[in-house]
């Protein structure tokens, strides 16, 4: 969610019971603006907080001119001092998917392969040293996984130019209340997968400038999203049951929307059995 509108946005997503103290909100409001200035980002989003056993990671994302380009990710342990995270790699994500249990809250903490799946533990150990995975790498991979799976935007909020870059749509004035209650009105803000498999006939009714992403209506498993009206029916709130703690809000007929994550960084693997 936008750093500039952070206090109001956090109020709108507080229905799930998670949030930040008044002190943390005040500190973040200042430090995120300094972060934007120091790194020369066009926009800074407060991504959320991953709670560990001994501490918490506060996450921010910096955006450049092309909103669909890979985002710069930073973390802080105190909401004031920020450290830039390395880009996520396929290897990082694959390793993180094998790890179970809570984060520790210490970026230098190292997971041994004995804490990973048994299949990985059977791999030959080179040079007699047991491979280690730092928690910082797990943090990078987990943020990437959550962004890919449940990082969402309303339909029409961004437009794709003929040359490829994606920009904010200045003409976007929000979804109507009727449209805002439909999962098909929200898109995954990541590289599309299902869209590429659509036939030409299915693509005929799509606007290539706005319908260039995958919508939520075909997410697997079905039922992994809840849609609710809150604040007297003035705010539409979507919550993910796959990554518990991810909350998206949109005020219909306005440009106000965003998502935030407050959780432990663990995927809800029991979801198929709960539906």
PDB file of C-alpha atoms in Angstrom:
ATOM      1  CA  UNK A   1       0.000   0.000   0.000  1.00  0.00           C
ATOM      2  CA  UNK A   2       1.111   3.559  -0.710  1.00  0.00           C
ATOM      3  CA  UNK A   3       3.415   5.060   1.905  1.00  0.00           C
ATOM      4  CA  UNK A   4       1.660   8.444   1.658  1.00  0.00           C
ATOM      5  CA  UNK A   5      -1.750   7.001   2.585  1.00  0.00           C
ATOM      6  CA  UNK A   6      -0.458   4.456   5.100  1.00  0.00           C
ATOM      7  CA  UNK A   7      -2.390   5.518   8.270  1.00  0.00           C
ATOM      8  CA  UNK A   8      -5.784   5.569   6.537  1.00  0.00           C
ATOM      9  CA  UNK A   9      -5.071   2.368   4.616  1.00  0.00           C
ATOM     10  CA  UNK A  10      -4.071   0.473   7.748  1.00  0.00           C
ATOM     11  CA  UNK A  11      -7.337   1.496   9.385  1.00  0.00           C
ATOM     12  CA  UNK A  12      -9.261   0.023   6.462  1.00  0.00           C
ATOM     13  CA  UNK A  13      -7.440  -3.324   6.643  1.00  0.00           C
ATOM     14  CA  UNK A  14      -7.515  -3.648  10.433  1.00  0.00           C
ATOM     15  CA  UNK A  15     -10.639  -5.837  10.399  1.00  0.00           C
ATOM     16  CA  UNK A  16      -8.485  -8.960  10.386  1.00  0.00           C
ATOM     17  CA  UNK A  17      -7.109  -8.084  13.805  1.00  0.00           C
ATOM     18  CA  UNK A  18      -3.540  -7.298  12.705  1.00  0.00           C
ATOM     19  CA  UNK A  19      -1.947  -3.894  12.400  1.00  0.00           C
ATOM     20  CA  UNK A  20       0.664  -1.511  13.715  1.00  0.00           C
ATOM     21  CA  UNK A  21       0.852   0.570  16.868  1.00  0.00           C
ATOM     22  CA  UNK A  22       0.487   4.349  16.608  1.00  0.00           C
ATOM     23  CA  UNK A  23       4.198   4.697  17.303  1.00  0.00           C
ATOM     24  CA  UNK A  24       5.179   2.309  14.492  1.00  0.00           C
ATOM     25  CA  UNK A  25       2.836   4.087  12.061  1.00  0.00           C
ATOM     26  CA  UNK A  26       4.404   7.450  12.852  1.00  0.00           C
ATOM     27  CA  UNK A  27       7.941   6.120  12.460  1.00  0.00           C
ATOM     28  CA  UNK A  28       7.089   4.360   9.184  1.00  0.00           C
ATOM     29  CA  UNK A  29       5.397   7.451   7.784  1.00  0.00           C
ATOM     30  CA  UNK A  30       8.679   9.349   8.105  1.00  0.00           C
ATOM     31  CA  UNK A  31      11.196   6.615   7.284  1.00  0.00           C
ATOM     32  CA  UNK A  32       9.418   5.491   4.091  1.00  0.00           C
ATOM     33  CA  UNK A  33       9.521   9.040   2.696  1.00  0.00           C
ATOM     34  CA  UNK A  34      13.254   9.216   3.474  1.00  0.00           C
ATOM     35  CA  UNK A  35      13.661   5.805   1.853  1.00  0.00           C
ATOM     36  CA  UNK A  36      11.996   7.062  -1.331  1.00  0.00           C
ATOM     37  CA  UNK A  37      14.288  10.086  -1.396  1.00  0.00           C
ATOM     38  CA  UNK A  38      17.519   8.213  -0.659  1.00  0.00           C
ATOM     39  CA  UNK A  39      16.968   5.432  -3.220  1.00  0.00           C
ATOM     40  CA  UNK A  40      15.241   7.744  -5.726  1.00  0.00           C
ATOM     41  CA  UNK A  41      12.198   5.523  -6.125  1.00  0.00           C
ATOM     42  CA  UNK A  42       9.158   6.919  -7.926  1.00  0.00           C
ATOM     43  CA  UNK A  43       6.871   5.236  -5.400  1.00  0.00           C
ATOM     44  CA  UNK A  44       7.330   3.299  -2.170  1.00  0.00           C
ATOM     45  CA  UNK A  45       4.839   0.714  -0.968  1.00  0.00           C
ATOM     46  CA  UNK A  46       4.649  -0.619   2.559  1.00  0.00           C
ATOM     47  CA  UNK A  47       4.370  -4.348   1.885  1.00  0.00           C
ATOM     48  CA  UNK A  48       3.761  -5.590   5.428  1.00  0.00           C
ATOM     49  CA  UNK A  49       5.321  -7.464   8.321  1.00  0.00           C
ATOM     50  CA  UNK A  50       6.535 -11.040   8.699  1.00  0.00           C
ATOM     51  CA  UNK A  51       6.536 -11.983  12.360  1.00  0.00           C
ATOM     52  CA  UNK A  52       9.370 -14.190  13.572  1.00  0.00           C
ATOM     53  CA  UNK A  53       9.969 -15.955  16.864  1.00  0.00           C
ATOM     54  CA  UNK A  54      12.469 -13.392  18.173  1.00  0.00           C
ATOM     55  CA  UNK A  55      11.641 -10.365  16.025  1.00  0.00           C
ATOM     56  CA  UNK A  56       9.724  -9.046  13.029  1.00  0.00           C
ATOM     57  CA  UNK A  57      10.640  -7.986   9.505  1.00  0.00           C
ATOM     58  CA  UNK A  58       8.990  -4.834   8.164  1.00  0.00           C
ATOM     59  CA  UNK A  59       8.999  -4.893   4.374  1.00  0.00           C
ATOM     60  CA  UNK A  60       8.902  -2.051   1.828  1.00  0.00           C
ATOM     61  CA  UNK A  61       8.984  -2.123  -1.971  1.00  0.00           C
ATOM     62  CA  UNK A  62      10.393   0.565  -4.259  1.00  0.00           C
ATOM     63  CA  UNK A  63       8.955   1.081  -7.742  1.00  0.00           C
ATOM     64  CA  UNK A  64      10.412   2.682 -10.849  1.00  0.00           C
ATOM     65  CA  UNK A  65       8.795   4.130 -13.999  1.00  0.00           C
ATOM     66  CA  UNK A  66       7.731   0.683 -15.276  1.00  0.00           C
ATOM     67  CA  UNK A  67       5.388  -0.611 -12.572  1.00  0.00           C
ATOM     68  CA  UNK A  68       5.603  -4.198 -13.883  1.00  0.00           C
ATOM     69  CA  UNK A  69       9.408  -4.278 -13.655  1.00  0.00           C
ATOM     70  CA  UNK A  70      10.987  -6.196 -10.751  1.00  0.00           C
ATOM     71  CA  UNK A  71      10.559  -4.210  -7.556  1.00  0.00           C
ATOM     72  CA  UNK A  72      13.353  -3.338  -5.138  1.00  0.00           C
ATOM     73  CA  UNK A  73      12.628  -4.876  -1.747  1.00  0.00           C
ATOM     74  CA  UNK A  74      13.923  -3.697   1.592  1.00  0.00           C
ATOM     75  CA  UNK A  75      13.484  -4.852   5.165  1.00  0.00           C
ATOM     76  CA  UNK A  76      13.818  -3.237   8.574  1.00  0.00           C
ATOM     77  CA  UNK A  77      13.867  -4.636  12.085  1.00  0.00           C
ATOM     78  CA  UNK A  78      12.920  -1.333  13.734  1.00  0.00           C
ATOM     79  CA  UNK A  79      11.001   0.594  11.010  1.00  0.00           C
ATOM     80  CA  UNK A  80      13.855   3.145  10.784  1.00  0.00           C
ATOM     81  CA  UNK A  81      16.958   1.491   9.321  1.00  0.00           C
ATOM     82  CA  UNK A  82      16.401  -0.256   5.995  1.00  0.00           C
ATOM     83  CA  UNK A  83      18.494  -2.886   4.217  1.00  0.00           C
ATOM     84  CA  UNK A  84      18.189  -3.711   0.522  1.00  0.00           C
ATOM     85  CA  UNK A  85      17.358  -7.348  -0.227  1.00  0.00           C
ATOM     86  CA  UNK A  86      18.937  -9.196  -3.180  1.00  0.00           C
ATOM     87  CA  UNK A  87      16.668 -10.178  -6.097  1.00  0.00           C
ATOM     88  CA  UNK A  88      14.855 -13.490  -5.704  1.00  0.00           C
ATOM     89  CA  UNK A  89      16.156 -16.405  -7.786  1.00  0.00           C
ATOM     90  CA  UNK A  90      14.462 -19.673  -8.725  1.00  0.00           C
ATOM     91  CA  UNK A  91      16.930 -21.506  -6.499  1.00  0.00           C
ATOM     92  CA  UNK A  92      16.025 -19.301  -3.506  1.00  0.00           C
ATOM     93  CA  UNK A  93      12.309 -19.909  -4.025  1.00  0.00           C
ATOM     94  CA  UNK A  94      12.808 -23.672  -4.417  1.00  0.00           C
ATOM     95  CA  UNK A  95      14.832 -23.834  -1.196  1.00  0.00           C
ATOM     96  CA  UNK A  96      12.363 -21.682   0.735  1.00  0.00           C
ATOM     97  CA  UNK A  97       9.471 -23.923  -0.314  1.00  0.00           C
ATOM     98  CA  UNK A  98      11.205 -26.829   1.434  1.00  0.00           C
ATOM     99  CA  UNK A  99      11.625 -25.023   4.754  1.00  0.00           C
ATOM    100  CA  UNK A 100       8.997 -25.501   7.437  1.00  0.00           C
ATOM    101  CA  UNK A 101       8.308 -23.608  10.630  1.00  0.00           C
ATOM    102  CA  UNK A 102       8.463 -20.010  11.757  1.00  0.00           C
ATOM    103  CA  UNK A 103      10.988 -17.338  10.858  1.00  0.00           C
ATOM    104  CA  UNK A 104      13.445 -16.541  13.650  1.00  0.00           C
ATOM    105  CA  UNK A 105      13.598 -12.786  13.106  1.00  0.00           C
ATOM    106  CA  UNK A 106      17.383 -12.826  12.587  1.00  0.00           C
ATOM    107  CA  UNK A 107      18.587 -12.253   8.967  1.00  0.00           C
ATOM    108  CA  UNK A 108      21.912 -14.013   9.645  1.00  0.00           C
ATOM    109  CA  UNK A 109      20.273 -17.153  11.065  1.00  0.00           C
ATOM    110  CA  UNK A 110      21.228 -20.225   9.028  1.00  0.00           C
ATOM    111  CA  UNK A 111      19.000 -23.216   8.331  1.00  0.00           C
ATOM    112  CA  UNK A 112      20.766 -26.542   7.876  1.00  0.00           C
ATOM    113  CA  UNK A 113      19.643 -28.954   5.203  1.00  0.00           C
ATOM    114  CA  UNK A 114      18.561 -31.274   8.004  1.00  0.00           C
ATOM    115  CA  UNK A 115      15.721 -28.784   8.539  1.00  0.00           C
ATOM    116  CA  UNK A 116      14.668 -29.166   4.912  1.00  0.00           C
ATOM    117  CA  UNK A 117      12.703 -31.979   3.270  1.00  0.00           C
ATOM    118  CA  UNK A 118      14.133 -35.485   3.483  1.00  0.00           C
ATOM    119  CA  UNK A 119      14.555 -35.644  -0.322  1.00  0.00           C
ATOM    120  CA  UNK A 120      16.848 -32.616  -0.294  1.00  0.00           C
ATOM    121  CA  UNK A 121      18.716 -33.973   2.716  1.00  0.00           C
ATOM    122  CA  UNK A 122      19.690 -37.041   0.674  1.00  0.00           C
ATOM    123  CA  UNK A 123      21.588 -34.938  -1.870  1.00  0.00           C
ATOM    124  CA  UNK A 124      25.363 -35.475  -1.839  1.00  0.00           C
ATOM    125  CA  UNK A 125      27.253 -32.983   0.305  1.00  0.00           C
ATOM    126  CA  UNK A 126      30.104 -31.319  -1.562  1.00  0.00           C
ATOM    127  CA  UNK A 127      33.480 -30.727   0.099  1.00  0.00           C
ATOM    128  CA  UNK A 128      32.200 -32.369   3.269  1.00  0.00           C
ATOM    129  CA  UNK A 129      30.247 -29.249   4.224  1.00  0.00           C
ATOM    130  CA  UNK A 130      26.544 -29.321   4.910  1.00  0.00           C
ATOM    131  CA  UNK A 131      24.762 -26.627   2.830  1.00  0.00           C
ATOM    132  CA  UNK A 132      23.207 -23.752   4.746  1.00  0.00           C
ATOM    133  CA  UNK A 133      20.343 -21.414   3.864  1.00  0.00           C
ATOM    134  CA  UNK A 134      20.364 -17.950   5.408  1.00  0.00           C
ATOM    135  CA  UNK A 135      17.099 -16.543   6.714  1.00  0.00           C
ATOM    136  CA  UNK A 136      17.610 -13.442   4.549  1.00  0.00           C
ATOM    137  CA  UNK A 137      17.387 -15.666   1.444  1.00  0.00           C
ATOM    138  CA  UNK A 138      14.256 -17.304   2.822  1.00  0.00           C
ATOM    139  CA  UNK A 139      12.778 -13.856   3.451  1.00  0.00           C
ATOM    140  CA  UNK A 140      13.431 -12.769  -0.153  1.00  0.00           C
ATOM    141  CA  UNK A 141      11.881 -15.951  -1.531  1.00  0.00           C
ATOM    142  CA  UNK A 142       8.821 -15.779   0.727  1.00  0.00           C
ATOM    143  CA  UNK A 143       8.042 -12.190  -0.280  1.00  0.00           C
ATOM    144  CA  UNK A 144       8.382 -13.240  -3.932  1.00  0.00           C
ATOM    145  CA  UNK A 145       6.040 -16.200  -3.405  1.00  0.00           C
ATOM    146  CA  UNK A 146       3.400 -14.071  -1.692  1.00  0.00           C
ATOM    147  CA  UNK A 147       3.594 -11.313  -4.320  1.00  0.00           C
ATOM    148  CA  UNK A 148       3.206 -13.847  -7.134  1.00  0.00           C
ATOM    149  CA  UNK A 149       0.332 -15.701  -5.519  1.00  0.00           C
ATOM    150  CA  UNK A 150      -1.736 -12.964  -3.858  1.00  0.00           C
ATOM    151  CA  UNK A 151      -0.330  -9.526  -4.786  1.00  0.00           C
ATOM    152  CA  UNK A 152      -3.354  -7.996  -6.543  1.00  0.00           C
ATOM    153  CA  UNK A 153      -4.698  -4.789  -8.132  1.00  0.00           C
ATOM    154  CA  UNK A 154      -8.151  -3.703  -9.387  1.00  0.00           C
ATOM    155  CA  UNK A 155      -8.899  -4.041 -13.095  1.00  0.00           C
ATOM    156  CA  UNK A 156      -8.017  -0.835 -14.932  1.00  0.00           C
ATOM    157  CA  UNK A 157      -5.676   0.555 -12.270  1.00  0.00           C
ATOM    158  CA  UNK A 158      -2.697   0.050 -14.606  1.00  0.00           C
ATOM    159  CA  UNK A 159      -2.339   0.229 -18.374  1.00  0.00           C
ATOM    160  CA  UNK A 160       0.148  -1.462 -20.648  1.00  0.00           C
ATOM    161  CA  UNK A 161       1.588   0.798 -23.335  1.00  0.00           C
ATOM    162  CA  UNK A 162       2.105  -0.451 -26.915  1.00  0.00           C
ATOM    163  CA  UNK A 163       5.877  -0.488 -26.283  1.00  0.00           C
ATOM    164  CA  UNK A 164       5.525  -2.767 -23.249  1.00  0.00           C
ATOM    165  CA  UNK A 165       6.001  -0.723 -20.029  1.00  0.00           C
ATOM    166  CA  UNK A 166       3.151  -0.629 -17.511  1.00  0.00           C
ATOM    167  CA  UNK A 167       2.059   2.675 -15.974  1.00  0.00           C
ATOM    168  CA  UNK A 168      -0.614   3.808 -13.550  1.00  0.00           C
ATOM    169  CA  UNK A 169      -3.874   4.623 -15.310  1.00  0.00           C
ATOM    170  CA  UNK A 170      -4.605   8.309 -14.718  1.00  0.00           C
ATOM    171  CA  UNK A 171      -8.188   7.766 -15.879  1.00  0.00           C
ATOM    172  CA  UNK A 172      -8.871   5.071 -13.280  1.00  0.00           C
ATOM    173  CA  UNK A 173     -11.606   6.303 -10.947  1.00  0.00           C
ATOM    174  CA  UNK A 174     -12.248   3.049  -9.105  1.00  0.00           C
ATOM    175  CA  UNK A 175     -14.566   0.093  -9.649  1.00  0.00           C
ATOM    176  CA  UNK A 176     -18.322   0.361  -9.214  1.00  0.00           C
ATOM    177  CA  UNK A 177     -19.694  -1.357  -6.100  1.00  0.00           C
ATOM    178  CA  UNK A 178     -21.175  -4.133  -8.260  1.00  0.00           C
ATOM    179  CA  UNK A 179     -17.885  -4.791 -10.052  1.00  0.00           C
ATOM    180  CA  UNK A 180     -15.854  -4.449  -6.856  1.00  0.00           C
ATOM    181  CA  UNK A 181     -17.626  -7.484  -5.367  1.00  0.00           C
ATOM    182  CA  UNK A 182     -16.531  -9.761  -8.243  1.00  0.00           C
ATOM    183  CA  UNK A 183     -13.254 -11.699  -8.177  1.00  0.00           C
ATOM    184  CA  UNK A 184     -12.989 -11.191 -11.957  1.00  0.00           C
ATOM    185  CA  UNK A 185     -12.449  -7.460 -11.288  1.00  0.00           C
ATOM    186  CA  UNK A 186      -9.067  -8.083  -9.666  1.00  0.00           C
ATOM    187  CA  UNK A 187      -5.793  -9.119 -11.271  1.00  0.00           C
ATOM    188  CA  UNK A 188      -2.573 -10.713 -10.075  1.00  0.00           C
ATOM    189  CA  UNK A 189       0.111  -8.043 -10.395  1.00  0.00           C
ATOM    190  CA  UNK A 190       2.694 -10.451 -11.807  1.00  0.00           C
ATOM    191  CA  UNK A 191       3.604 -12.182 -15.072  1.00  0.00           C
ATOM    192  CA  UNK A 192       0.392 -13.788 -16.440  1.00  0.00           C
ATOM    193  CA  UNK A 193       0.132 -17.559 -16.811  1.00  0.00           C
ATOM    194  CA  UNK A 194      -3.520 -18.369 -17.590  1.00  0.00           C
ATOM    195  CA  UNK A 195      -3.835 -15.483 -20.063  1.00  0.00           C
ATOM    196  CA  UNK A 196      -1.246 -17.051 -22.364  1.00  0.00           C
ATOM    197  CA  UNK A 197      -3.329 -20.240 -22.557  1.00  0.00           C
ATOM    198  CA  UNK A 198      -6.528 -18.470 -23.673  1.00  0.00           C
ATOM    199  CA  UNK A 199      -7.724 -18.978 -27.224  1.00  0.00           C
ATOM    200  CA  UNK A 200      -8.012 -16.119 -29.699  1.00  0.00           C
ATOM    201  CA  UNK A 201     -11.797 -16.301 -29.326  1.00  0.00           C
ATOM    202  CA  UNK A 202     -11.509 -15.888 -25.551  1.00  0.00           C
ATOM    203  CA  UNK A 203      -9.141 -12.940 -25.998  1.00  0.00           C
ATOM    204  CA  UNK A 204     -11.455 -11.211 -28.488  1.00  0.00           C
ATOM    205  CA  UNK A 205     -13.407  -9.382 -25.768  1.00  0.00           C
ATOM    206  CA  UNK A 206     -10.319  -8.375 -23.776  1.00  0.00           C
ATOM    207  CA  UNK A 207      -8.768  -4.930 -23.874  1.00  0.00           C
ATOM    208  CA  UNK A 208      -5.000  -5.498 -24.334  1.00  0.00           C
ATOM    209  CA  UNK A 209      -4.181  -2.256 -22.528  1.00  0.00           C
ATOM    210  CA  UNK A 210      -5.977  -3.220 -19.290  1.00  0.00           C
ATOM    211  CA  UNK A 211      -6.613  -6.998 -19.478  1.00  0.00           C
ATOM    212  CA  UNK A 212      -2.968  -8.073 -19.677  1.00  0.00           C
ATOM    213  CA  UNK A 213      -2.901  -9.947 -16.341  1.00  0.00           C
ATOM    214  CA  UNK A 214      -4.553 -13.032 -14.832  1.00  0.00           C
ATOM    215  CA  UNK A 215      -7.795 -12.473 -12.916  1.00  0.00           C
ATOM    216  CA  UNK A 216      -8.561 -14.036  -9.530  1.00  0.00           C
ATOM    217  CA  UNK A 217     -11.695 -15.882 -10.667  1.00  0.00           C
ATOM    218  CA  UNK A 218      -9.727 -18.944 -11.842  1.00  0.00           C
ATOM    219  CA  UNK A 219      -7.383 -19.205  -8.844  1.00  0.00           C
ATOM    220  CA  UNK A 220      -6.711 -22.722  -7.595  1.00  0.00           C
ATOM    221  CA  UNK A 221      -8.039 -23.940  -5.237  1.00  0.00           C
ATOM    222  CA  UNK A 222     -11.383 -22.268  -5.777  1.00  0.00           C
ATOM    223  CA  UNK A 223     -12.582 -20.534  -2.649  1.00  0.00           C
ATOM    224  CA  UNK A 224      -9.124 -19.310  -1.654  1.00  0.00           C
ATOM    225  CA  UNK A 225     -10.414 -15.705  -1.453  1.00  0.00           C
ATOM    226  CA  UNK A 226     -13.075 -14.132   0.728  1.00  0.00           C
ATOM    227  CA  UNK A 227     -14.843 -10.939  -0.403  1.00  0.00           C
ATOM    228  CA  UNK A 228     -16.512  -8.790   2.244  1.00  0.00           C
ATOM    229  CA  UNK A 229     -18.078  -5.347   2.568  1.00  0.00           C
ATOM    230  CA  UNK A 230     -16.847  -3.432   5.605  1.00  0.00           C
ATOM    231  CA  UNK A 231     -17.108   0.046   7.135  1.00  0.00           C
ATOM    232  CA  UNK A 232     -20.848   0.184   6.515  1.00  0.00           C
ATOM    233  CA  UNK A 233     -20.568  -1.239   3.006  1.00  0.00           C
ATOM    234  CA  UNK A 234     -18.196   1.489   1.810  1.00  0.00           C
ATOM    235  CA  UNK A 235     -15.058  -0.660   1.552  1.00  0.00           C
ATOM    236  CA  UNK A 236     -14.542  -3.955  -0.275  1.00  0.00           C
ATOM    237  CA  UNK A 237     -12.034  -6.196   1.471  1.00  0.00           C
ATOM    238  CA  UNK A 238     -10.462  -9.330  -0.003  1.00  0.00           C
ATOM    239  CA  UNK A 239      -8.559 -11.773   2.208  1.00  0.00           C
ATOM    240  CA  UNK A 240      -6.432 -14.694   1.100  1.00  0.00           C
ATOM    241  CA  UNK A 241      -6.975 -18.067   2.741  1.00  0.00           C
ATOM    242  CA  UNK A 242      -3.867 -19.443   1.016  1.00  0.00           C
ATOM    243  CA  UNK A 243      -1.506 -16.905   2.580  1.00  0.00           C
ATOM    244  CA  UNK A 244      -3.284 -16.029   5.797  1.00  0.00           C
ATOM    245  CA  UNK A 245      -2.607 -12.411   6.703  1.00  0.00           C
ATOM    246  CA  UNK A 246      -2.842 -10.923   3.202  1.00  0.00           C
ATOM    247  CA  UNK A 247      -5.586  -8.265   3.076  1.00  0.00           C
ATOM    248  CA  UNK A 248      -6.562  -6.134   0.073  1.00  0.00           C
ATOM    249  CA  UNK A 249      -8.932  -3.166   0.240  1.00  0.00           C
ATOM    250  CA  UNK A 250     -10.641  -0.957  -2.331  1.00  0.00           C
ATOM    251  CA  UNK A 251     -13.051   1.930  -1.851  1.00  0.00           C
ATOM    252  CA  UNK A 252     -15.415   1.732  -4.860  1.00  0.00           C
ATOM    253  CA  UNK A 253     -15.595   4.786  -7.132  1.00  0.00           C
ATOM    254  CA  UNK A 254     -12.257   6.077  -5.814  1.00  0.00           C
ATOM    255  CA  UNK A 255      -8.583   5.498  -6.584  1.00  0.00           C
ATOM    256  CA  UNK A 256      -7.941   4.138  -3.098  1.00  0.00           C
ATOM    257  CA  UNK A 257      -6.774   0.525  -2.993  1.00  0.00           C
ATOM    258  CA  UNK A 258      -3.861  -1.530  -1.743  1.00  0.00           C
ATOM    259  CA  UNK A 259      -2.798  -4.690   0.032  1.00  0.00           C
ATOM    260  CA  UNK A 260      -0.736  -5.491   3.089  1.00  0.00           C
ATOM    261  CA  UNK A 261       0.537  -8.677   4.687  1.00  0.00           C
ATOM    262  CA  UNK A 262       0.697  -9.343   8.419  1.00  0.00           C
ATOM    263  CA  UNK A 263       1.584 -12.964   9.064  1.00  0.00           C
ATOM    264  CA  UNK A 264       4.236 -15.551   9.805  1.00  0.00           C
ATOM    265  CA  UNK A 265       5.303 -16.113   6.199  1.00  0.00           C
ATOM    266  CA  UNK A 266       3.870 -19.631   6.155  1.00  0.00           C
ATOM    267  CA  UNK A 267       1.628 -20.927   3.391  1.00  0.00           C
ATOM    268  CA  UNK A 268      -1.671 -22.515   4.432  1.00  0.00           C
ATOM    269  CA  UNK A 269      -1.055 -26.002   3.049  1.00  0.00           C
ATOM    270  CA  UNK A 270      -4.244 -27.301   4.704  1.00  0.00           C
ATOM    271  CA  UNK A 271      -6.507 -25.056   2.594  1.00  0.00           C
ATOM    272  CA  UNK A 272      -7.666 -27.787   0.124  1.00  0.00           C
ATOM    273  CA  UNK A 273      -8.924 -29.825   3.085  1.00  0.00           C
ATOM    274  CA  UNK A 274     -10.688 -26.832   4.630  1.00  0.00           C
ATOM    275  CA  UNK A 275     -12.803 -25.955   1.585  1.00  0.00           C
TER     276      UNK A 275
END
